[in-house]
Short mmCIF file of C-alpha atoms and ligand atoms in Angstrom, two decimals:
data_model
loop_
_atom_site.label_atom_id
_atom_site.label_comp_id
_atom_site.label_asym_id
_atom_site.label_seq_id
_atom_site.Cartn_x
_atom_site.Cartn_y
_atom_site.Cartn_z
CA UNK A 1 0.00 0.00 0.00
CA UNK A 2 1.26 3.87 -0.57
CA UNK A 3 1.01 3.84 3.25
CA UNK A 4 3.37 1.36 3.90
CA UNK A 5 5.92 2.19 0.91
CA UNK A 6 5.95 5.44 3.01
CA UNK A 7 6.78 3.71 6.16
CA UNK A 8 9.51 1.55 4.22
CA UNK A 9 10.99 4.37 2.84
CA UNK A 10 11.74 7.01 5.83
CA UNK A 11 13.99 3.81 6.91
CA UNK A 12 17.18 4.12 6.07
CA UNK A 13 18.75 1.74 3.46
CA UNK A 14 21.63 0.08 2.58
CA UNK A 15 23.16 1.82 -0.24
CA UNK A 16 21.89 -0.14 -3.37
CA UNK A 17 20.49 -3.26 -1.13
CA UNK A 18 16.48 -3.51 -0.15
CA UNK A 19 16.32 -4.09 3.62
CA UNK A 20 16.66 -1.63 6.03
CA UNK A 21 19.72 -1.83 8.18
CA UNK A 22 20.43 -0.13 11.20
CA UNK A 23 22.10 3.56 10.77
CA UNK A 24 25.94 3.58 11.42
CA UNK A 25 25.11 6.89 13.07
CA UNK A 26 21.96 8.60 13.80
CA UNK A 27 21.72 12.26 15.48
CA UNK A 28 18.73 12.74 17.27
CA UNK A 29 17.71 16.80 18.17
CA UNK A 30 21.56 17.31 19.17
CA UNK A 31 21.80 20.88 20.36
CA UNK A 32 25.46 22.14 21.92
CA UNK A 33 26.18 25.19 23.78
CA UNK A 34 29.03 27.24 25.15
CA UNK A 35 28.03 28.79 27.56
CA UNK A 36 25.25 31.35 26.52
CA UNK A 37 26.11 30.78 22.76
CA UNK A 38 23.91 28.07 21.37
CA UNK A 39 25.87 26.36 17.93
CA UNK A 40 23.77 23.89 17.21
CA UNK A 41 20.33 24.21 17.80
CA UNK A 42 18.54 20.83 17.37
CA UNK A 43 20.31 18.45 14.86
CA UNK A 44 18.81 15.50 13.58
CA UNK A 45 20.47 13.01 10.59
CA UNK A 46 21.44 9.83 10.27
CA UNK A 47 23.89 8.11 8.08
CA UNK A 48 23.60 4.25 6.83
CA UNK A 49 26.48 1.81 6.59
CA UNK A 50 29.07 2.58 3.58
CA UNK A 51 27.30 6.28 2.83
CA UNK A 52 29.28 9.32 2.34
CA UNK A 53 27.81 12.14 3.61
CA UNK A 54 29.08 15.76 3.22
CA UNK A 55 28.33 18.72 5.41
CA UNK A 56 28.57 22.25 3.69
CA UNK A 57 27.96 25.54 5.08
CA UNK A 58 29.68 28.94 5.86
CA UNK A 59 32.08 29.33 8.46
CA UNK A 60 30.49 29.09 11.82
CA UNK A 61 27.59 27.27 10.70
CA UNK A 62 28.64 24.77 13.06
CA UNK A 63 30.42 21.89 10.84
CA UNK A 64 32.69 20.99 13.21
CA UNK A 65 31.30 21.62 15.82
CA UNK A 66 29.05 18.76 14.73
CA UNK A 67 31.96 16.40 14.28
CA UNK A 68 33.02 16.80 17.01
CA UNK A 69 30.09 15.73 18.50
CA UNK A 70 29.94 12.73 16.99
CA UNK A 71 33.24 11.17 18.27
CA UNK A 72 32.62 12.91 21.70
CA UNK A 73 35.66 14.55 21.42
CA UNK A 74 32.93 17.75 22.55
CA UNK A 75 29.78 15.78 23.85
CA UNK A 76 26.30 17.66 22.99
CA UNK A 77 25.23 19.82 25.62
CA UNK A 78 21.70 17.88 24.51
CA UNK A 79 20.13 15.23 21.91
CA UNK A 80 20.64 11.55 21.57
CA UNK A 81 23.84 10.31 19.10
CA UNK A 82 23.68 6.44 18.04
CA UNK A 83 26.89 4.45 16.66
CA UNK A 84 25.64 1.35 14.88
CA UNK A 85 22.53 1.48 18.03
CA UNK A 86 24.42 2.07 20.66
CA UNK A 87 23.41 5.12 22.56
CA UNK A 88 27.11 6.55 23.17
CA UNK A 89 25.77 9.79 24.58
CA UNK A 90 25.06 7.91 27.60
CA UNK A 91 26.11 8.22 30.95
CA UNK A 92 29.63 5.66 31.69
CA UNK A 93 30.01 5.49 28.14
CA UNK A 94 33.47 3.75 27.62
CA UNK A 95 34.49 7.25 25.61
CA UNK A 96 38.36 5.34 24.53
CA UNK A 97 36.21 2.54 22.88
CA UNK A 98 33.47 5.12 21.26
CA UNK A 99 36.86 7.02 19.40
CA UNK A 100 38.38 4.12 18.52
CA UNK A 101 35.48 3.05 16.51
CA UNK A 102 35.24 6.37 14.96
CA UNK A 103 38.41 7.68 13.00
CA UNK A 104 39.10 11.69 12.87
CA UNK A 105 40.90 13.27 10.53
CA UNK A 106 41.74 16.96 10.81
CA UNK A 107 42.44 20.24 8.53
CA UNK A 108 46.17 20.28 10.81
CA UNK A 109 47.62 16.83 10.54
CA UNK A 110 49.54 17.01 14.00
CA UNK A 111 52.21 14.21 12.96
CA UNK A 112 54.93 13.56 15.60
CA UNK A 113 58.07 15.53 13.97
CA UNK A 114 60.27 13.55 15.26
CA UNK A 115 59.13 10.38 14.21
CA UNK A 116 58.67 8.72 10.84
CA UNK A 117 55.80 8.35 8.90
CA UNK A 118 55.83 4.29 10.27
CA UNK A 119 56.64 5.17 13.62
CA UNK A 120 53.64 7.80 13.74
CA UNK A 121 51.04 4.92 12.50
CA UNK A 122 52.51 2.66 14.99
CA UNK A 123 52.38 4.65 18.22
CA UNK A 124 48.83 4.22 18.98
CA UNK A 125 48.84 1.01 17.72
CA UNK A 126 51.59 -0.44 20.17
CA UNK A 127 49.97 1.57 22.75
CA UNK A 128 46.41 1.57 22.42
CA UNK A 129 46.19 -2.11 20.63
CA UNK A 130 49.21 -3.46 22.27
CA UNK A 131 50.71 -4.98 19.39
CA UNK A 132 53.89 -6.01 18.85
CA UNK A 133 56.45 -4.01 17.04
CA UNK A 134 56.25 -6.29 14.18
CA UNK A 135 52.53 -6.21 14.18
CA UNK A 136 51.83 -2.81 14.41
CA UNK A 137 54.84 -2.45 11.37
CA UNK A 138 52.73 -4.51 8.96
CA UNK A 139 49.33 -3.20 9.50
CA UNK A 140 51.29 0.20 9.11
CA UNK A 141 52.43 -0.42 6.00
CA UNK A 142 49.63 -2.07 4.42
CA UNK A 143 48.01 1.53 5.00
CA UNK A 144 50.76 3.77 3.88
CA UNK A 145 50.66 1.56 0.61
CA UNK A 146 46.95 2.17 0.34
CA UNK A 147 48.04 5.56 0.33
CA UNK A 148 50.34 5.47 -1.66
CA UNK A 149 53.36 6.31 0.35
CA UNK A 150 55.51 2.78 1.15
CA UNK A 151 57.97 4.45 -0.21
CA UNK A 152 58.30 6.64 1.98
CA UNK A 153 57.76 5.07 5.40
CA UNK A 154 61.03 5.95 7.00
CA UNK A 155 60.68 9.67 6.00
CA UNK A 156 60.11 12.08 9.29
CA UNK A 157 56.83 14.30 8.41
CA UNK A 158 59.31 17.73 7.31
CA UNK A 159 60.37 16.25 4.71
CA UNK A 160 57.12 14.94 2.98
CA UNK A 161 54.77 17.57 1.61
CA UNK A 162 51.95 18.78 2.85
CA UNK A 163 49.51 16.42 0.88
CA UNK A 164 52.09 13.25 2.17
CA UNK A 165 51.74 14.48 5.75
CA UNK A 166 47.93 14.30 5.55
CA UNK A 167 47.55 11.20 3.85
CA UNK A 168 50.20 9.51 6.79
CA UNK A 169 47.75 10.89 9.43
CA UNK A 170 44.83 9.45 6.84
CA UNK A 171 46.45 6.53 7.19
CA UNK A 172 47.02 6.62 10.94
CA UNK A 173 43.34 7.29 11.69
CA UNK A 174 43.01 3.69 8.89
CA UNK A 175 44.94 2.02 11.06
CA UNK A 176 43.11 1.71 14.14
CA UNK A 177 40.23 -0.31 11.93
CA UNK A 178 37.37 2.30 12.21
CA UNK A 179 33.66 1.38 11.15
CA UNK A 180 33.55 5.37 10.87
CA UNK A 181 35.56 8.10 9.31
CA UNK A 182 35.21 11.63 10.16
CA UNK A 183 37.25 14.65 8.05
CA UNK A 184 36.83 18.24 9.08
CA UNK A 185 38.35 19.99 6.17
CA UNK A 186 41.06 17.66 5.57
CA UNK A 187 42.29 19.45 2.44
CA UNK A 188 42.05 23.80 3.17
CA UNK A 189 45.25 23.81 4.65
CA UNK A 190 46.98 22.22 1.50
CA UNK A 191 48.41 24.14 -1.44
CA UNK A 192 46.22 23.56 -4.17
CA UNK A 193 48.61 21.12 -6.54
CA UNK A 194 48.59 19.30 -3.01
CA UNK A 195 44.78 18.51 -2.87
CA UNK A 196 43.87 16.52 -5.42
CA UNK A 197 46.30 13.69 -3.66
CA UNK A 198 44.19 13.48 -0.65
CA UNK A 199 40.80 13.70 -2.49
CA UNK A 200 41.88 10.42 -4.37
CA UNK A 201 42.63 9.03 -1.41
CA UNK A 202 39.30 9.79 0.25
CA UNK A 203 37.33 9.02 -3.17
CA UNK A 204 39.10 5.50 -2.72
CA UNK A 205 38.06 4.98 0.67
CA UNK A 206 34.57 6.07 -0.04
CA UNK A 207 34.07 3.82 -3.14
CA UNK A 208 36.07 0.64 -2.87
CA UNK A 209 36.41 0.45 0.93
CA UNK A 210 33.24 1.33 1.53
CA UNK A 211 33.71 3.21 4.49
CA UNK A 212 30.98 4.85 6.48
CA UNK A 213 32.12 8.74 6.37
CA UNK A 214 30.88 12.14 7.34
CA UNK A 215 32.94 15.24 5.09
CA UNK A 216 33.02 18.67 6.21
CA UNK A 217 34.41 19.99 2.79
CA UNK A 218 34.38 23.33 0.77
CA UNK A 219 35.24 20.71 -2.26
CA UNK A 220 32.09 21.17 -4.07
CA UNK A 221 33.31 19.02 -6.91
CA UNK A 222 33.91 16.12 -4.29
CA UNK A 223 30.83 16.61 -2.96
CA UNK A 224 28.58 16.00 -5.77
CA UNK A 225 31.02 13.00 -7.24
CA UNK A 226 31.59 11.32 -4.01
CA UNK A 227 28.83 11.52 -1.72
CA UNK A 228 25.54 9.96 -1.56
CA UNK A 229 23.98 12.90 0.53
CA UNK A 230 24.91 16.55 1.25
CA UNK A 231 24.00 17.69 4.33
CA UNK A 232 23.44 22.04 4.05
CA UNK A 233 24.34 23.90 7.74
CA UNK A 234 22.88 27.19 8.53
CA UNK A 235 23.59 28.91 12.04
CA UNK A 236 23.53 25.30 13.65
CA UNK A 237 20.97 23.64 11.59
CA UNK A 238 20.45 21.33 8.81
CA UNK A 239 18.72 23.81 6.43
CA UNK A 240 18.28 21.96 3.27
CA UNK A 241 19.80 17.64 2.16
CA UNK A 242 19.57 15.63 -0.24
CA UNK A 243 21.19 13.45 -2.65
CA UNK A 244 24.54 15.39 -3.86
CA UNK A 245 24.10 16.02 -7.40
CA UNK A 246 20.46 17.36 -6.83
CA UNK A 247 21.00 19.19 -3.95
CA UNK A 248 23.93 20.92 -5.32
CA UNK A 249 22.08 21.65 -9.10
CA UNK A 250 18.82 22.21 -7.54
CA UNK A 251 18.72 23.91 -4.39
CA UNK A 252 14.75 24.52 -2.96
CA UNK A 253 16.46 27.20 -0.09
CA UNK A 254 17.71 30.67 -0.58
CA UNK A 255 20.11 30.45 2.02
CA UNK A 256 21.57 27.40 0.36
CA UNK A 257 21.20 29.37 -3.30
CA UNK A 258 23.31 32.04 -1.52
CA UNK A 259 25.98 29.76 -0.10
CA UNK A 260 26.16 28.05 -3.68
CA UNK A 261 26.69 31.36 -5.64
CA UNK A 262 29.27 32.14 -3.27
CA UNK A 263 31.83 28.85 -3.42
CA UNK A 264 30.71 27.24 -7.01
P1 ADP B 301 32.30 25.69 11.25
O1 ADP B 301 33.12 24.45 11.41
O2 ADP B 301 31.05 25.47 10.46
O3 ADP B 301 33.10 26.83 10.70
P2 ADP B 301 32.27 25.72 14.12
O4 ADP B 301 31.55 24.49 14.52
O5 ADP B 301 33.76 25.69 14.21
O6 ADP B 301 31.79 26.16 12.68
O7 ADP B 301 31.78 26.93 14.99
C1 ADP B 301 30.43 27.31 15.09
C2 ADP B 301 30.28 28.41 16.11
O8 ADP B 301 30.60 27.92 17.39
C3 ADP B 301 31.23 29.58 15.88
O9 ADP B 301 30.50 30.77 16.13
C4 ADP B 301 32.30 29.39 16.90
O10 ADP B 301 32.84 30.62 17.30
C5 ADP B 301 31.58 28.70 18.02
N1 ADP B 301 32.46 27.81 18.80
C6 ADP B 301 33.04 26.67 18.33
N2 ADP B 301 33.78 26.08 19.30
C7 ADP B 301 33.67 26.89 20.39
C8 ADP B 301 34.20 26.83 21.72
N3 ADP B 301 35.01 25.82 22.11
N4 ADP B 301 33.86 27.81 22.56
C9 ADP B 301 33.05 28.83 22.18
N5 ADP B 301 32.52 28.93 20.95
C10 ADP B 301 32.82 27.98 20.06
MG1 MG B 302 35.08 24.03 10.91
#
């Protein structure tokens, strides 16, 4: 009945598959404060296993803000957040297991200088995992050559360029096996020669890994080749989504229309 094909489809779906599945994540009315400043002011999404989902907006829409909500590395002041239906913004939440599950990856890399680009993939690995130094030296190289640098494993980050640098800490955040990836605007601090490096490797990630992700990007090119969903932020709410390409040709809001002119 049209009824229940309603029903069916405000579930969420895997992507191309007919059952629902449960969400990978799923925001429910998150609002987060500091202090008197409210930044986001009731956000509700959800994201299914193996979707790419990119968040656009102006600065200080509250895009990272967001992410960072969703790895509890700054817990909502209020709403329910689900990873793969567990409620994580519950009280004695184990908040080392939540991140582990839920790889971050940063517009400032923050390698170790000191160490190479091995020894900064291993470091968690030995400590966190508690593998052994032979271990931890495998799984680090099977990333770097997913990345595309096992070539240059021993090199210390100041001599790799910028682009290198962000695709060790890509493959860092890989390493720890997360069912989610999170990037807040893991290209604007790259020269521009330097980006297109790191957009491969995301592309790659989202398409043949099939990794569950969440992009905060100003790459509007990504955004409507990549992901399955754009997600529009407006002074800390979702003001307009949809699937990429139609969102991005098509959009129904002025405020997104204005946003568009602006960075297209
Ligand atoms: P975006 O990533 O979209 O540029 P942010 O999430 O960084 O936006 O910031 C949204 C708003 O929240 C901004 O007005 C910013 O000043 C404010 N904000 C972010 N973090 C803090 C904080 N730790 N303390 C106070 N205000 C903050
Ligand atoms: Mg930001």
């Amino acid at each position: 009945t049209m009824e229940q094909t309603a029903i069916d489809d405000a579930k969420p779906r895997q992507r191309g598959g007919d059952r629902p599945v449960e969400p990978a994540v799923e925001l429910l009315d998150i609002c987060k404060s500091f202090g008197k400043v409210d930044v986001l002011k009731g956000v509700s999404a959800t994201v299914v296993p193996g979707e790419t989902v990119c968040l656009i907006g102006a600065s200080g829409s509250g895009k990272s803000t967001l992410l960072r909500c969703i790895n509890l590395l700054s817990p909502p002041t209020s709403g329910t957040i689900r990873v793969h239906g567990q409620v994580i913004t519950a009280p004695k939440v184990d908040l080392n297991a939540v991140r582990s599950r839920i790889g971050m990856v940063f517009q400032h890399f923050n390698l170790f200088p000191h160490k190479s680009a091995l020894d900064n993939i291993t470091v968690a690995l030995r400590r966190v995992r508690r593998m052994s130094r032979q271990e931890a030296e495998e799984r680090a190289l099977a990333q770097l050559e997913k990345v595309g640098l096992r070539s240059l494993a021993s090199s210390r980050p100041g001599s790799l360029s910028g682009g290198q640098q962000q695709r060790v800490a890509i493959a860092r955040s890989l390493a720890m096996e997360p069912d989610i990836m999170l990037f807040d605007e893991a290209t604007s601090a790259l020269d521009p020669e330097l980006v297109k490096g790191v957009l491969d490797v995301m592309r790659d990630l989202a398409t043949s890994s099939g990794m569950t992700m969440v992009v905060v990007t100003h790459e509007m090119n990504f955004a409507r080749e990549v992901s399955d969903r754009v997600l529009f932020m407006d002074s800390g709410v979702i003001a307009e989504e949809g699937p990429a390409r139609q969102l991005l040709a098509d959009p129904q809001t002025p405020r997104l229309r204005s946003f568009l002119s602006q960075v297209l």
